[in-house]
Amino acid sequence: MPMSINITMNNSEKGGNVNPGFEISEPRKSLDAKFPDNVINEKGEEDDEEDSRPMWGNQLEFLMSCIATSVGLGLGYAQALACGYILSYYVSIIALCIYYLAMSFQAPLPWAVCDPSWVNCVPSSSTGENANVVNGTSSAESYFIKTVLQRNNGLEEGLGLPVWYLVLCLLASWIIIFVIVSRGVKSSGKASYFLALFPYVVMIILLISTVILPGAGNGILFFITPEWNKLLELDVWYAAVTQVFFSLTVCNGPIIMFSSYNAFKQNVYRDAMIVTTLDTFTSLLSGVTIFGILGNLAYELRREVGEVVGSGGTGLAFVSYPDAIAKTFQPQLFSVLFFLMMTVLGIGSAVALLSSINTLLLDAFPRVRTVFMSAFSCTVGFACGLVYITPGGAYVLELVDYYGGTFLVLFCGIIEVIGFFWIYGLENVCLDIEFMLNIKTSIYWRFCWGFITPAMMVVVFVYALMSFDSLEFAGYTYPLAGYVSGYLMLFVGVFFVPLVILLTFYKYRSGSFYDTLKKSFTPKESWGPRSAKTRREWKLFKEEVERERSMVPRSWLKHVGLSLIGGYKRP
């Protein structure tokens, strides 16, 4: 959440330090040249326009886009690469949602009944009469694995050819995404109204329909009953942190990209509170709905709720939920609503991910029209996505998600937090917020941003590396080549950070290492508001603050302490 406050500026100022290698301002480079400190128009007047960069039609579009991103299924070059990794397989999951949506209009549902070739199959539409089948497999699981994915037994058997009907669904997914992003931020802003609001309509309908089912109450109680002993397990905290990262896309490309289109005075503090609150509410709403359905499933099968919860991920979305939906009194209606909601949520997040990549590319190549860049990105994305809809694609998806998604995103988050709050400076971030929003940052947020958040992220990251277990998927253990490929994906993204730092050192090299280091970590002149008038006001504000600081005798350690408690007094 706190990362969305720092995007309306273009580099840093003399009150603090920032390393250009952290890519805080590099994507803005082509725009900064247009706006020196004094811009004179043809009439001899100073130009006070923000710049020619596209902007949201109104503040609500920005808010809706963040909501559409945060309630979904889950800048810098490393962040863009992480977005690319996630997007490459994410759209293939949307394709599965579209396929299931199309199949939901059949009666009976195709996954509700067993195919004669499926051994020891239990129809998902059945209730208690099949509850005692030993080692039985639900028809929903067999349908997903054998009919939809046509999954093979491992990477040793090769990937195989893409499944043709999933290719069509994947193509449809990318076409929808292209239509939304091809016209730029204004188009995606308009689409965000539907992408953000429609899922709530569906979730409320599903909630009302679910709570009246027999056994739903037991499932809901299972969901909301805490297990306090779990708070002592690091695995739970690791899962919680990674879930927050994917749910809110903090320290990732989309929120930063959305914020870069804001006006300078956008009340991002208010927006951050709204988005995070709604995200929590949405998680609770969907959790109550899903566990209500699972409670009904347990009631029908005469089992405990914990026995029917199953696993997470794609297995939860395309096995457990369809299995539960097949037992409802209106399975076609529930199925259409559920997979329509899943499709809309997925598209909302995919649009955000692709837009962040597009923004970086368009900043690097400003003469390329948005529609052409979008067509290029979607074509590449479609080609990469074909890998995941092959018989061996599910195994590749798990690798890319684990190494290219979770680990790389967490690493980027740590670097971003260190870059802003320890190199640019916590006090400078708080001053920028004060100038933009006229809000003084409280001690709570200062401690969270400066100490608690980076410490927790580092601990979680180190724990994840130290507690590494053999990666398994559906009982399959990956060969050595799989681990090598995974670490290569991770290291390519991680390598961008030291590479750009070294390039920055080379660019600002001088007689001594200290001078090189100082120049490399000194803010650029272009850092600050894009508007010439606002830039002058900001510089005067920072100069006044620096004068007041200079009258306070302090060491580096005292400066850190004063920054954490907000001890610098100003009128």
Coordinates of C-alpha atoms in Angstrom, one line a residue:
M1 CA 0.0 0.0 0.0
P2 CA 2.6 2.7 0.9
M3 CA 4.3 2.3 -2.4
S4 CA 1.5 4.2 -4.3
I5 CA 2.5 7.5 -2.7
N6 CA 5.7 8.2 -4.6
I7 CA 5.0 8.1 -8.3
T8 CA 4.0 11.6 -9.2
M9 CA 7.7 12.8 -9.2
N10 CA 10.5 12.1 -11.6
N11 CA 13.7 11.8 -9.6
S12 CA 15.0 13.1 -6.2
E13 CA 16.0 16.4 -4.6
K14 CA 19.0 17.6 -2.6
G15 CA 17.4 16.7 0.7
G16 CA 18.0 13.0 0.1
N17 CA 19.6 10.5 -2.2
V18 CA 18.4 8.1 -4.7
N19 CA 20.2 5.8 -7.0
P20 CA 19.1 6.2 -10.6
G21 CA 19.8 2.5 -11.0
F22 CA 16.6 1.7 -9.1
E23 CA 14.6 2.9 -12.1
I24 CA 12.5 5.3 -10.1
S25 CA 12.8 7.9 -12.9
E26 CA 14.3 6.2 -15.9
P27 CA 10.9 5.6 -17.7
R28 CA 10.2 9.3 -17.4
K29 CA 13.5 10.3 -19.1
S30 CA 12.0 11.1 -22.4
L31 CA 9.4 13.3 -20.8
D32 CA 11.7 15.2 -18.4
A33 CA 13.5 16.8 -21.4
K34 CA 10.3 18.5 -22.4
F35 CA 9.9 20.3 -19.0
P36 CA 12.9 22.2 -17.8
D37 CA 12.6 24.5 -14.8
N38 CA 11.2 27.3 -16.9
V39 CA 9.0 26.6 -19.9
I40 CA 8.0 29.5 -22.1
N41 CA 5.2 29.1 -24.6
E42 CA 4.7 31.1 -27.9
K43 CA 3.0 34.0 -26.0
G44 CA 6.0 34.4 -23.7
E45 CA 4.1 32.9 -20.8
E46 CA 5.2 30.1 -18.5
D47 CA 3.6 26.8 -19.4
D48 CA 1.9 25.3 -16.3
E49 CA 0.6 22.2 -18.0
E50 CA 1.4 18.8 -16.3
D51 CA 2.8 17.6 -19.7
S52 CA 1.5 15.7 -22.8
R53 CA 1.4 12.4 -20.9
P54 CA -2.1 10.8 -20.9
M55 CA -4.0 11.1 -17.7
W56 CA -7.0 9.6 -16.1
G57 CA -10.3 11.1 -17.1
N58 CA -11.1 11.7 -13.4
Q59 CA -9.9 10.5 -10.0
L60 CA -12.5 7.8 -9.9
E61 CA -11.0 6.0 -12.9
F62 CA -7.7 5.7 -11.1
L63 CA -9.5 4.3 -8.0
M64 CA -11.5 1.8 -10.0
S65 CA -8.5 0.6 -11.9
C66 CA -6.7 -0.1 -8.6
I67 CA -9.7 -1.9 -7.3
A68 CA -10.0 -4.0 -10.5
T69 CA -6.3 -4.9 -10.0
S70 CA -6.5 -5.7 -6.3
V71 CA -9.5 -7.9 -6.3
G72 CA -8.2 -10.0 -9.1
L73 CA -7.0 -13.6 -9.1
G74 CA -3.4 -12.3 -7.9
L75 CA 8.8 0.3 -12.5
G76 CA 11.8 -0.8 -13.3
Y77 CA 13.0 -3.5 -15.7
A78 CA 13.0 -6.2 -13.0
Q79 CA 9.4 -5.4 -12.1
A80 CA 8.4 -5.3 -15.7
L81 CA 10.0 -8.7 -16.2
A82 CA 8.2 -10.1 -13.1
C83 CA 4.9 -8.7 -14.6
G84 CA 5.8 -10.4 -17.9
Y85 CA 6.4 -13.8 -16.1
I86 CA 3.1 -13.5 -14.3
L87 CA 1.2 -12.3 -17.3
S88 CA 2.5 -15.1 -19.5
Y89 CA 0.6 -17.8 -17.6
Y90 CA -2.1 -15.6 -16.1
V91 CA -3.9 -15.2 -19.3
S92 CA -3.9 -18.9 -19.8
I93 CA -5.9 -19.2 -16.6
I94 CA -8.3 -16.7 -18.0
A95 CA -8.6 -18.9 -21.1
L96 CA -9.6 -21.8 -18.8
C97 CA -12.2 -19.5 -17.2
I98 CA -13.6 -18.7 -20.6
Y99 CA -13.7 -22.4 -21.5
Y100 CA -15.5 -23.3 -18.4
L101 CA -17.9 -20.4 -18.9
A102 CA -18.8 -21.7 -22.4
M103 CA -19.3 -25.2 -21.0
S104 CA -21.5 -24.0 -18.2
F105 CA -24.5 -23.6 -20.5
Q106 CA -24.7 -27.4 -21.0
A107 CA -27.2 -29.6 -19.0
P108 CA -25.9 -31.5 -17.2
L109 CA -22.6 -29.8 -16.6
P110 CA -19.9 -31.8 -18.4
W111 CA -17.8 -32.1 -15.3
A112 CA -20.7 -33.3 -13.2
V113 CA -20.9 -36.7 -14.8
C114 CA -18.3 -39.5 -15.4
D115 CA -16.9 -40.5 -18.7
P116 CA -16.9 -44.3 -19.1
S117 CA -13.2 -44.3 -19.6
W118 CA -12.5 -42.7 -16.2
V119 CA -11.6 -45.4 -13.7
N120 CA -13.0 -45.3 -10.1
C121 CA -14.8 -42.0 -10.9
V122 CA -17.4 -40.4 -8.6
P123 CA -19.9 -38.1 -10.3
S124 CA -19.7 -34.6 -8.9
S125 CA -23.4 -34.2 -9.2
S126 CA -24.0 -37.1 -6.8
T127 CA -24.5 -36.6 -3.1
G128 CA -24.2 -38.9 -0.1
E129 CA -24.7 -42.2 -1.9
N130 CA -21.1 -42.1 -3.2
A131 CA -19.5 -40.7 -0.1
N132 CA -17.9 -44.0 0.9
V133 CA -16.1 -44.8 -2.4
V134 CA -12.5 -45.8 -1.6
N135 CA -9.8 -43.9 -3.5
G136 CA -12.4 -42.4 -5.8
T137 CA -11.8 -39.4 -8.0
S138 CA -14.4 -36.8 -8.6
S139 CA -15.6 -36.3 -12.1
A140 CA -14.7 -32.6 -11.8
E141 CA -11.1 -33.5 -11.2
S142 CA -11.0 -36.1 -14.0
Y143 CA -12.6 -33.6 -16.4
F144 CA -10.1 -30.9 -15.6
I145 CA -7.0 -33.1 -15.9
K146 CA -8.0 -35.5 -18.6
T147 CA -10.4 -33.6 -20.8
V148 CA -9.5 -29.9 -20.4
L149 CA -5.8 -29.9 -19.8
Q150 CA -5.1 -33.4 -21.3
R151 CA -2.2 -33.3 -18.8
N152 CA 0.7 -35.8 -19.3
N153 CA 2.8 -37.4 -16.5
G154 CA 5.6 -34.9 -16.4
L155 CA 8.1 -32.8 -18.3
E156 CA 10.1 -35.9 -19.3
E157 CA 7.3 -36.7 -21.8
G158 CA 7.7 -33.3 -23.4
L159 CA 5.2 -30.4 -23.7
G160 CA 3.2 -31.7 -26.6
L161 CA 1.0 -29.6 -28.9
P162 CA -1.4 -26.9 -27.6
V163 CA -5.0 -28.1 -27.0
W164 CA -6.9 -26.5 -29.9
Y165 CA -10.0 -25.4 -27.9
L166 CA -7.8 -23.8 -25.3
V167 CA -5.9 -22.0 -28.1
L168 CA -9.2 -20.4 -29.2
C169 CA -10.0 -19.4 -25.6
L170 CA -6.5 -18.0 -25.2
L171 CA -6.8 -16.0 -28.4
A172 CA -10.2 -14.6 -27.2
S173 CA -8.6 -13.6 -23.9
W174 CA -5.8 -11.6 -25.6
I175 CA -8.2 -10.0 -28.0
I176 CA -10.3 -8.7 -25.1
I177 CA -7.2 -7.4 -23.3
F178 CA -6.0 -5.8 -26.5
V179 CA -9.3 -4.0 -27.1
I180 CA -9.1 -2.5 -23.6
V181 CA -5.4 -1.4 -23.6
S182 CA -5.0 -0.4 -27.2
R183 CA -6.4 3.1 -26.7
G184 CA -4.3 3.8 -23.7
V185 CA -5.0 4.8 -20.1
K186 CA -8.3 6.5 -20.9
S187 CA -9.8 3.4 -22.5
S188 CA -8.7 1.2 -19.6
G189 CA -10.0 3.8 -17.2
K190 CA -13.4 3.5 -18.6
A191 CA -13.3 -0.3 -18.7
S192 CA -12.3 -0.3 -15.0
Y193 CA -15.8 0.8 -14.0
F194 CA -17.1 -2.6 -15.3
L195 CA -14.1 -4.6 -14.3
A196 CA -14.2 -3.3 -10.7
L197 CA -18.0 -3.2 -10.1
F198 CA -19.4 -6.2 -11.9
P199 CA -17.6 -8.8 -9.8
Y200 CA -19.2 -7.4 -6.7
V201 CA -22.6 -7.8 -8.2
V202 CA -21.9 -11.4 -9.0
M203 CA -20.3 -12.1 -5.6
I204 CA -23.4 -10.6 -3.8
I205 CA -25.7 -12.8 -5.9
L206 CA -23.6 -15.9 -5.1
L207 CA -23.5 -15.0 -1.4
I208 CA -27.2 -14.6 -1.1
S209 CA -27.7 -17.9 -3.0
T210 CA -25.1 -19.7 -0.9
V211 CA -26.1 -18.8 2.6
I212 CA -29.5 -20.5 2.2
L213 CA -27.9 -23.8 1.2
P214 CA -28.0 -26.6 3.9
G215 CA -24.7 -26.9 5.6
A216 CA -23.5 -23.5 4.4
G217 CA -23.3 -22.2 8.0
N218 CA -20.8 -24.9 9.0
G219 CA -18.5 -23.9 6.1
I220 CA -18.7 -20.2 7.0
L221 CA -17.9 -21.0 10.7
F222 CA -14.9 -23.1 9.5
F223 CA -13.7 -20.0 7.5
I224 CA -14.0 -17.4 10.3
T225 CA -12.9 -19.5 13.2
P226 CA -9.3 -18.6 14.0
E227 CA -6.6 -21.1 14.8
W228 CA -4.3 -19.0 17.1
N229 CA -1.5 -21.5 17.2
K230 CA -1.0 -21.0 13.4
L231 CA 0.3 -17.4 14.2
L232 CA 3.5 -19.0 15.5
E233 CA 4.2 -20.7 12.2
L234 CA 6.5 -18.8 9.7
D235 CA 4.8 -20.6 6.8
V236 CA 1.6 -18.8 7.6
W237 CA 3.3 -15.4 7.6
Y238 CA 5.1 -16.2 4.4
A239 CA 1.8 -17.2 2.8
A240 CA 0.2 -14.0 4.1
V241 CA 2.9 -11.7 2.8
T242 CA 2.9 -13.3 -0.6
Q243 CA -0.9 -13.1 -0.8
V244 CA -0.8 -9.4 0.0
F245 CA 1.8 -8.8 -2.7
F246 CA -0.4 -10.6 -5.3
S247 CA -3.7 -9.2 -4.1
L248 CA -2.7 -5.6 -4.0
T249 CA 0.2 -5.8 -6.4
V250 CA 2.3 -3.7 -4.0
C251 CA 5.9 -3.1 -5.0
N252 CA 4.9 -4.3 -8.5
G253 CA 4.4 -2.6 -11.8
P254 CA 0.6 -2.0 -12.1
I255 CA 0.0 0.3 -9.1
I256 CA 3.1 2.4 -9.9
M257 CA 2.0 2.6 -13.6
F258 CA -1.5 3.7 -12.6
S259 CA -0.1 6.3 -10.3
S260 CA 2.2 7.7 -12.9
Y261 CA -0.9 9.0 -14.8
N262 CA -2.3 10.9 -11.8
A263 CA -2.4 14.6 -11.3
F264 CA 0.3 15.8 -8.9
K265 CA -2.2 16.6 -6.1
Q266 CA -4.1 13.3 -6.4
N267 CA -5.1 12.2 -2.8
V268 CA -3.3 8.9 -3.0
Y269 CA -3.4 8.5 0.8
R270 CA -7.2 8.4 0.6
D271 CA -7.1 6.1 -2.4
A272 CA -4.7 3.7 -0.7
M273 CA -6.9 3.4 2.3
I274 CA -10.0 2.8 0.1
V275 CA -8.3 0.2 -2.1
T276 CA -6.8 -1.8 0.8
T277 CA -10.1 -1.7 2.8
L278 CA -12.1 -2.9 -0.2
D279 CA -9.5 -5.6 -0.9
T280 CA -9.9 -6.9 2.6
F281 CA -13.7 -6.7 2.4
T282 CA -13.6 -8.5 -1.0
S283 CA -11.5 -11.3 0.4
L284 CA -14.0 -11.8 3.3
L285 CA -16.9 -11.7 0.9
S286 CA -15.5 -14.2 -1.5
G287 CA -14.3 -16.4 1.4
V288 CA -17.7 -16.5 3.0
T289 CA -19.3 -17.4 -0.4
I290 CA -16.8 -20.1 -1.2
F291 CA -16.8 -21.8 2.2
G292 CA -20.5 -21.6 2.2
I293 CA -20.5 -23.7 -1.0
L294 CA -17.9 -26.1 0.5
G295 CA -20.0 -26.4 3.6
N296 CA -22.9 -27.5 1.5
L297 CA -20.6 -29.9 -0.2
A298 CA -19.5 -31.4 3.1
Y299 CA -23.2 -31.7 4.2
E300 CA -24.1 -33.6 1.0
L301 CA -21.1 -35.9 1.3
R302 CA -21.6 -36.3 5.0
R303 CA -18.0 -35.2 5.7
E304 CA -16.2 -32.6 7.7
V305 CA -15.6 -29.2 6.0
G306 CA -11.8 -29.6 6.3
E307 CA -12.0 -32.8 4.2
V308 CA -13.6 -31.2 1.2
V309 CA -11.6 -27.9 1.1
G310 CA -8.9 -29.4 -1.1
S311 CA -5.8 -27.5 -2.4
G312 CA -5.5 -24.0 -3.7
G313 CA -4.4 -22.6 -7.0
T314 CA -5.9 -23.8 -10.2
G315 CA -7.1 -27.0 -8.5
L316 CA -9.3 -24.9 -6.2
A317 CA -10.7 -22.8 -9.1
F318 CA -11.3 -25.6 -11.6
V319 CA -11.7 -28.7 -9.4
S320 CA -13.1 -27.9 -5.9
Y321 CA -15.4 -25.1 -6.9
P322 CA -16.9 -26.9 -10.0
D323 CA -17.3 -30.0 -7.9
A324 CA -19.2 -27.9 -5.3
I325 CA -21.2 -26.0 -7.9
A326 CA -22.3 -29.3 -9.6
K327 CA -24.2 -30.1 -6.3
T328 CA -26.2 -26.9 -6.1
F329 CA -29.8 -26.7 -6.9
Q330 CA -29.1 -24.5 -10.0
P331 CA -25.7 -25.7 -11.2
Q332 CA -25.8 -24.0 -14.6
L333 CA -26.7 -20.6 -13.1
F334 CA -24.1 -20.8 -10.4
S335 CA -21.5 -22.0 -12.9
V336 CA -22.2 -19.2 -15.4
L337 CA -22.1 -16.5 -12.6
F338 CA -18.9 -17.9 -11.0
F339 CA -16.8 -18.3 -14.2
L340 CA -18.1 -15.0 -15.6
M341 CA -16.9 -13.4 -12.4
M342 CA -13.6 -15.2 -12.6
T343 CA -13.1 -14.1 -16.2
V344 CA -13.8 -10.4 -15.4
L345 CA -11.5 -10.5 -12.4
G346 CA -8.8 -12.0 -14.4
I347 CA -9.1 -9.6 -17.3
G348 CA -9.0 -6.7 -14.8
S349 CA -5.7 -7.9 -13.4
A350 CA -4.3 -8.8 -16.8
V351 CA -5.0 -5.3 -18.2
A352 CA -3.1 -3.8 -15.3
L353 CA -0.1 -6.1 -15.8
L354 CA 0.0 -5.5 -19.5
S355 CA -0.4 -1.8 -19.1
S356 CA 2.6 -1.6 -16.8
I357 CA 4.7 -3.3 -19.4
N358 CA 3.3 -1.1 -22.2
T359 CA 4.0 2.0 -20.2
L360 CA 7.7 1.1 -19.8
L361 CA 7.9 0.3 -23.5
L362 CA 6.1 3.5 -24.6
D363 CA 8.3 5.6 -22.4
A364 CA 11.4 4.0 -24.0
F365 CA 9.9 4.3 -27.5
P366 CA 7.7 7.4 -27.3
R367 CA 7.2 7.6 -31.1
V368 CA 5.4 4.3 -31.3
R369 CA 1.6 4.6 -31.1
T370 CA -0.1 2.9 -28.2
V371 CA -2.2 0.6 -30.5
F372 CA 0.9 -0.8 -32.2
M373 CA 2.7 -1.3 -29.0
S374 CA -0.3 -3.0 -27.5
A375 CA -0.6 -5.3 -30.6
F376 CA 3.0 -6.2 -30.3
S377 CA 2.8 -7.0 -26.6
C378 CA -0.4 -9.0 -27.0
T379 CA 1.1 -11.0 -29.9
V380 CA 4.1 -11.9 -27.8
G381 CA 1.9 -12.7 -24.8
F382 CA -0.3 -15.0 -26.9
A383 CA 2.8 -16.8 -28.3
C384 CA 4.2 -17.3 -24.8
G385 CA 0.9 -18.4 -23.5
L386 CA 0.7 -21.3 -25.9
V387 CA 3.3 -23.1 -23.8
Y388 CA 0.9 -23.3 -20.8
I389 CA -2.0 -24.9 -22.7
T390 CA 0.0 -27.9 -23.8
P391 CA -0.3 -31.3 -22.1
G392 CA 2.9 -30.5 -20.1
G393 CA 2.1 -26.8 -19.7
A394 CA 0.8 -27.1 -16.1
Y395 CA 4.2 -28.1 -14.9
V396 CA 5.8 -25.1 -16.6
L397 CA 3.2 -22.8 -15.1
E398 CA 4.1 -24.0 -11.6
L399 CA 7.8 -23.3 -12.2
V400 CA 7.2 -19.8 -13.6
D401 CA 4.8 -18.9 -10.9
Y402 CA 7.2 -20.0 -8.1
Y403 CA 10.4 -18.6 -9.4
G404 CA 9.4 -15.8 -11.8
G405 CA 6.5 -14.6 -9.7
T406 CA 6.8 -15.1 -6.0
F407 CA 10.6 -14.8 -5.5
L408 CA 11.3 -12.1 -8.0
V409 CA 8.3 -9.9 -6.9
L410 CA 9.4 -10.1 -3.3
F411 CA 13.0 -9.2 -4.2
C412 CA 11.8 -6.2 -6.2
G413 CA 9.7 -5.1 -3.3
I414 CA 12.7 -5.2 -0.9
I415 CA 14.8 -3.2 -3.4
E416 CA 12.1 -0.6 -3.9
V417 CA 11.5 -0.1 -0.1
I418 CA 15.2 0.3 0.5
G419 CA 15.5 2.6 -2.5
F420 CA 12.8 5.0 -1.4
F421 CA 13.0 4.9 2.4
W422 CA 16.7 4.4 3.0
I423 CA 18.4 5.9 -0.1
Y424 CA 16.0 8.7 -1.1
G425 CA 15.2 9.0 2.6
L426 CA 12.2 8.4 4.8
E427 CA 12.1 12.1 5.8
N428 CA 12.1 13.2 2.1
V429 CA 9.2 10.9 1.2
C430 CA 7.2 12.3 4.1
L431 CA 8.1 15.8 3.0
D432 CA 6.9 15.1 -0.5
I433 CA 3.6 13.7 0.9
E434 CA 3.3 16.9 3.0
F435 CA 3.8 19.1 0.0
M436 CA 1.5 17.2 -2.3
L437 CA -1.3 16.5 0.1
N438 CA -0.7 18.9 3.0
I439 CA -0.7 15.9 5.4
K440 CA 1.9 15.2 8.0
T441 CA 2.9 11.6 8.2
S442 CA 2.3 10.0 11.6
I443 CA 4.8 8.0 13.6
Y444 CA 2.9 4.8 12.8
W445 CA 3.5 5.1 9.1
R446 CA 7.1 6.3 9.6
F447 CA 7.9 3.2 11.6
C448 CA 6.1 0.9 9.1
W449 CA 7.9 2.3 6.1
G450 CA 11.3 2.9 7.6
F451 CA 11.7 -0.2 9.8
I452 CA 8.8 -2.7 10.2
T453 CA 8.0 -3.3 6.5
P454 CA 11.6 -3.7 5.2
A455 CA 12.5 -5.9 8.2
M456 CA 9.5 -8.2 7.7
M457 CA 10.2 -8.4 3.9
V458 CA 13.8 -9.3 4.4
V459 CA 13.0 -11.9 7.0
V460 CA 10.3 -13.5 4.8
F461 CA 12.6 -13.5 1.8
V462 CA 15.5 -15.1 3.7
Y463 CA 13.1 -17.6 5.3
A464 CA 11.8 -18.6 1.9
L465 CA 15.3 -19.2 0.6
M466 CA 16.5 -21.1 3.7
S467 CA 13.4 -23.3 4.0
F468 CA 13.5 -24.4 0.4
D469 CA 11.9 -27.8 -0.2
S470 CA 11.7 -29.9 -3.4
L471 CA 9.1 -28.3 -5.6
E472 CA 6.3 -30.7 -6.3
F473 CA 3.1 -30.4 -8.3
A474 CA 0.3 -33.0 -8.2
G475 CA 2.7 -35.5 -6.8
Y476 CA 5.3 -34.9 -9.5
T477 CA 8.9 -34.0 -8.5
Y478 CA 10.7 -31.8 -10.9
P479 CA 14.0 -32.9 -12.5
L480 CA 17.2 -30.9 -12.1
A481 CA 16.6 -29.1 -15.4
G482 CA 13.4 -27.7 -14.0
Y483 CA 15.2 -26.2 -11.0
V484 CA 17.9 -24.8 -13.2
S485 CA 15.3 -23.2 -15.5
G486 CA 13.5 -21.7 -12.5
Y487 CA 16.6 -20.2 -11.0
L488 CA 17.6 -18.8 -14.4
M489 CA 14.3 -17.0 -14.6
L490 CA 14.8 -15.6 -11.1
F491 CA 18.4 -14.5 -11.6
V492 CA 17.7 -12.8 -14.9
G493 CA 15.3 -10.5 -13.1
V494 CA 17.5 -10.0 -10.1
F495 CA 20.5 -9.2 -12.4
F496 CA 18.8 -6.1 -13.7
V497 CA 19.4 -4.3 -10.3
P498 CA 23.2 -4.7 -10.0
L499 CA 23.6 -4.2 -13.7
V500 CA 21.9 -0.8 -13.7
I501 CA 23.8 0.2 -10.6
L502 CA 27.1 -0.7 -12.2
L503 CA 26.2 1.2 -15.4
T504 CA 25.3 4.2 -13.2
F505 CA 28.7 4.0 -11.5
Y506 CA 30.4 3.9 -14.9
K507 CA 28.3 6.9 -16.1
Y508 CA 29.3 9.0 -13.1
R509 CA 32.8 7.7 -12.7
S510 CA 35.4 10.2 -11.3
G511 CA 38.8 10.3 -9.7
S512 CA 37.9 8.6 -6.5
F513 CA 35.4 5.9 -5.6
Y514 CA 33.8 8.1 -3.0
D515 CA 33.1 10.8 -5.6
T516 CA 31.7 8.2 -8.0
L517 CA 29.5 6.8 -5.2
K518 CA 28.3 10.3 -4.2
K519 CA 27.5 11.3 -7.8
S520 CA 25.7 8.1 -8.5
F521 CA 23.5 8.5 -5.5
T522 CA 22.9 12.2 -5.9
P523 CA 19.5 13.1 -7.3
K524 CA 19.1 14.3 -10.9
E525 CA 18.1 17.9 -11.6
S526 CA 15.0 16.6 -13.3
W527 CA 13.5 15.2 -10.1
G528 CA 10.4 16.9 -9.0
P529 CA 6.9 17.9 -10.2
R530 CA 6.4 18.0 -14.0
S531 CA 4.7 21.4 -13.8
A532 CA 7.1 24.3 -13.9
K533 CA 5.1 26.3 -11.4
T534 CA 4.6 23.4 -9.0
R535 CA 8.3 22.6 -9.3
R536 CA 9.4 26.1 -8.2
E537 CA 7.0 25.9 -5.2
W538 CA 8.3 22.5 -4.3
K539 CA 12.0 23.6 -4.5
L540 CA 11.2 26.6 -2.2
F541 CA 9.4 24.3 0.2
K542 CA 12.4 21.9 0.3
E543 CA 14.9 24.8 0.7
E544 CA 13.0 26.2 3.6
V545 CA 12.9 22.8 5.3
E546 CA 16.7 22.4 4.7
R547 CA 17.4 25.7 6.4
E548 CA 15.4 24.6 9.4
R549 CA 17.2 21.3 9.4
S550 CA 20.6 22.9 9.3
M551 CA 19.8 24.7 12.6
V552 CA 19.4 21.3 14.4
P553 CA 22.7 19.7 15.3
R554 CA 22.5 16.1 14.4
S555 CA 24.5 13.0 13.5
W556 CA 23.4 10.4 10.9
L557 CA 22.0 8.2 13.7
K558 CA 20.1 11.1 15.2
H559 CA 18.7 12.0 11.8
V560 CA 17.4 8.5 11.4
G561 CA 15.7 8.7 14.8
L562 CA 14.2 12.1 14.1
S563 CA 12.9 10.8 10.8
L564 CA 11.2 7.8 12.4
I565 CA 9.5 9.8 15.1
G566 CA 8.8 12.9 13.0
G567 CA 11.0 15.0 15.2
Y568 CA 11.8 17.7 12.8
K569 CA 9.6 20.6 13.9
R570 CA 8.2 22.9 11.3
P571 CA 5.6 25.7 11.6

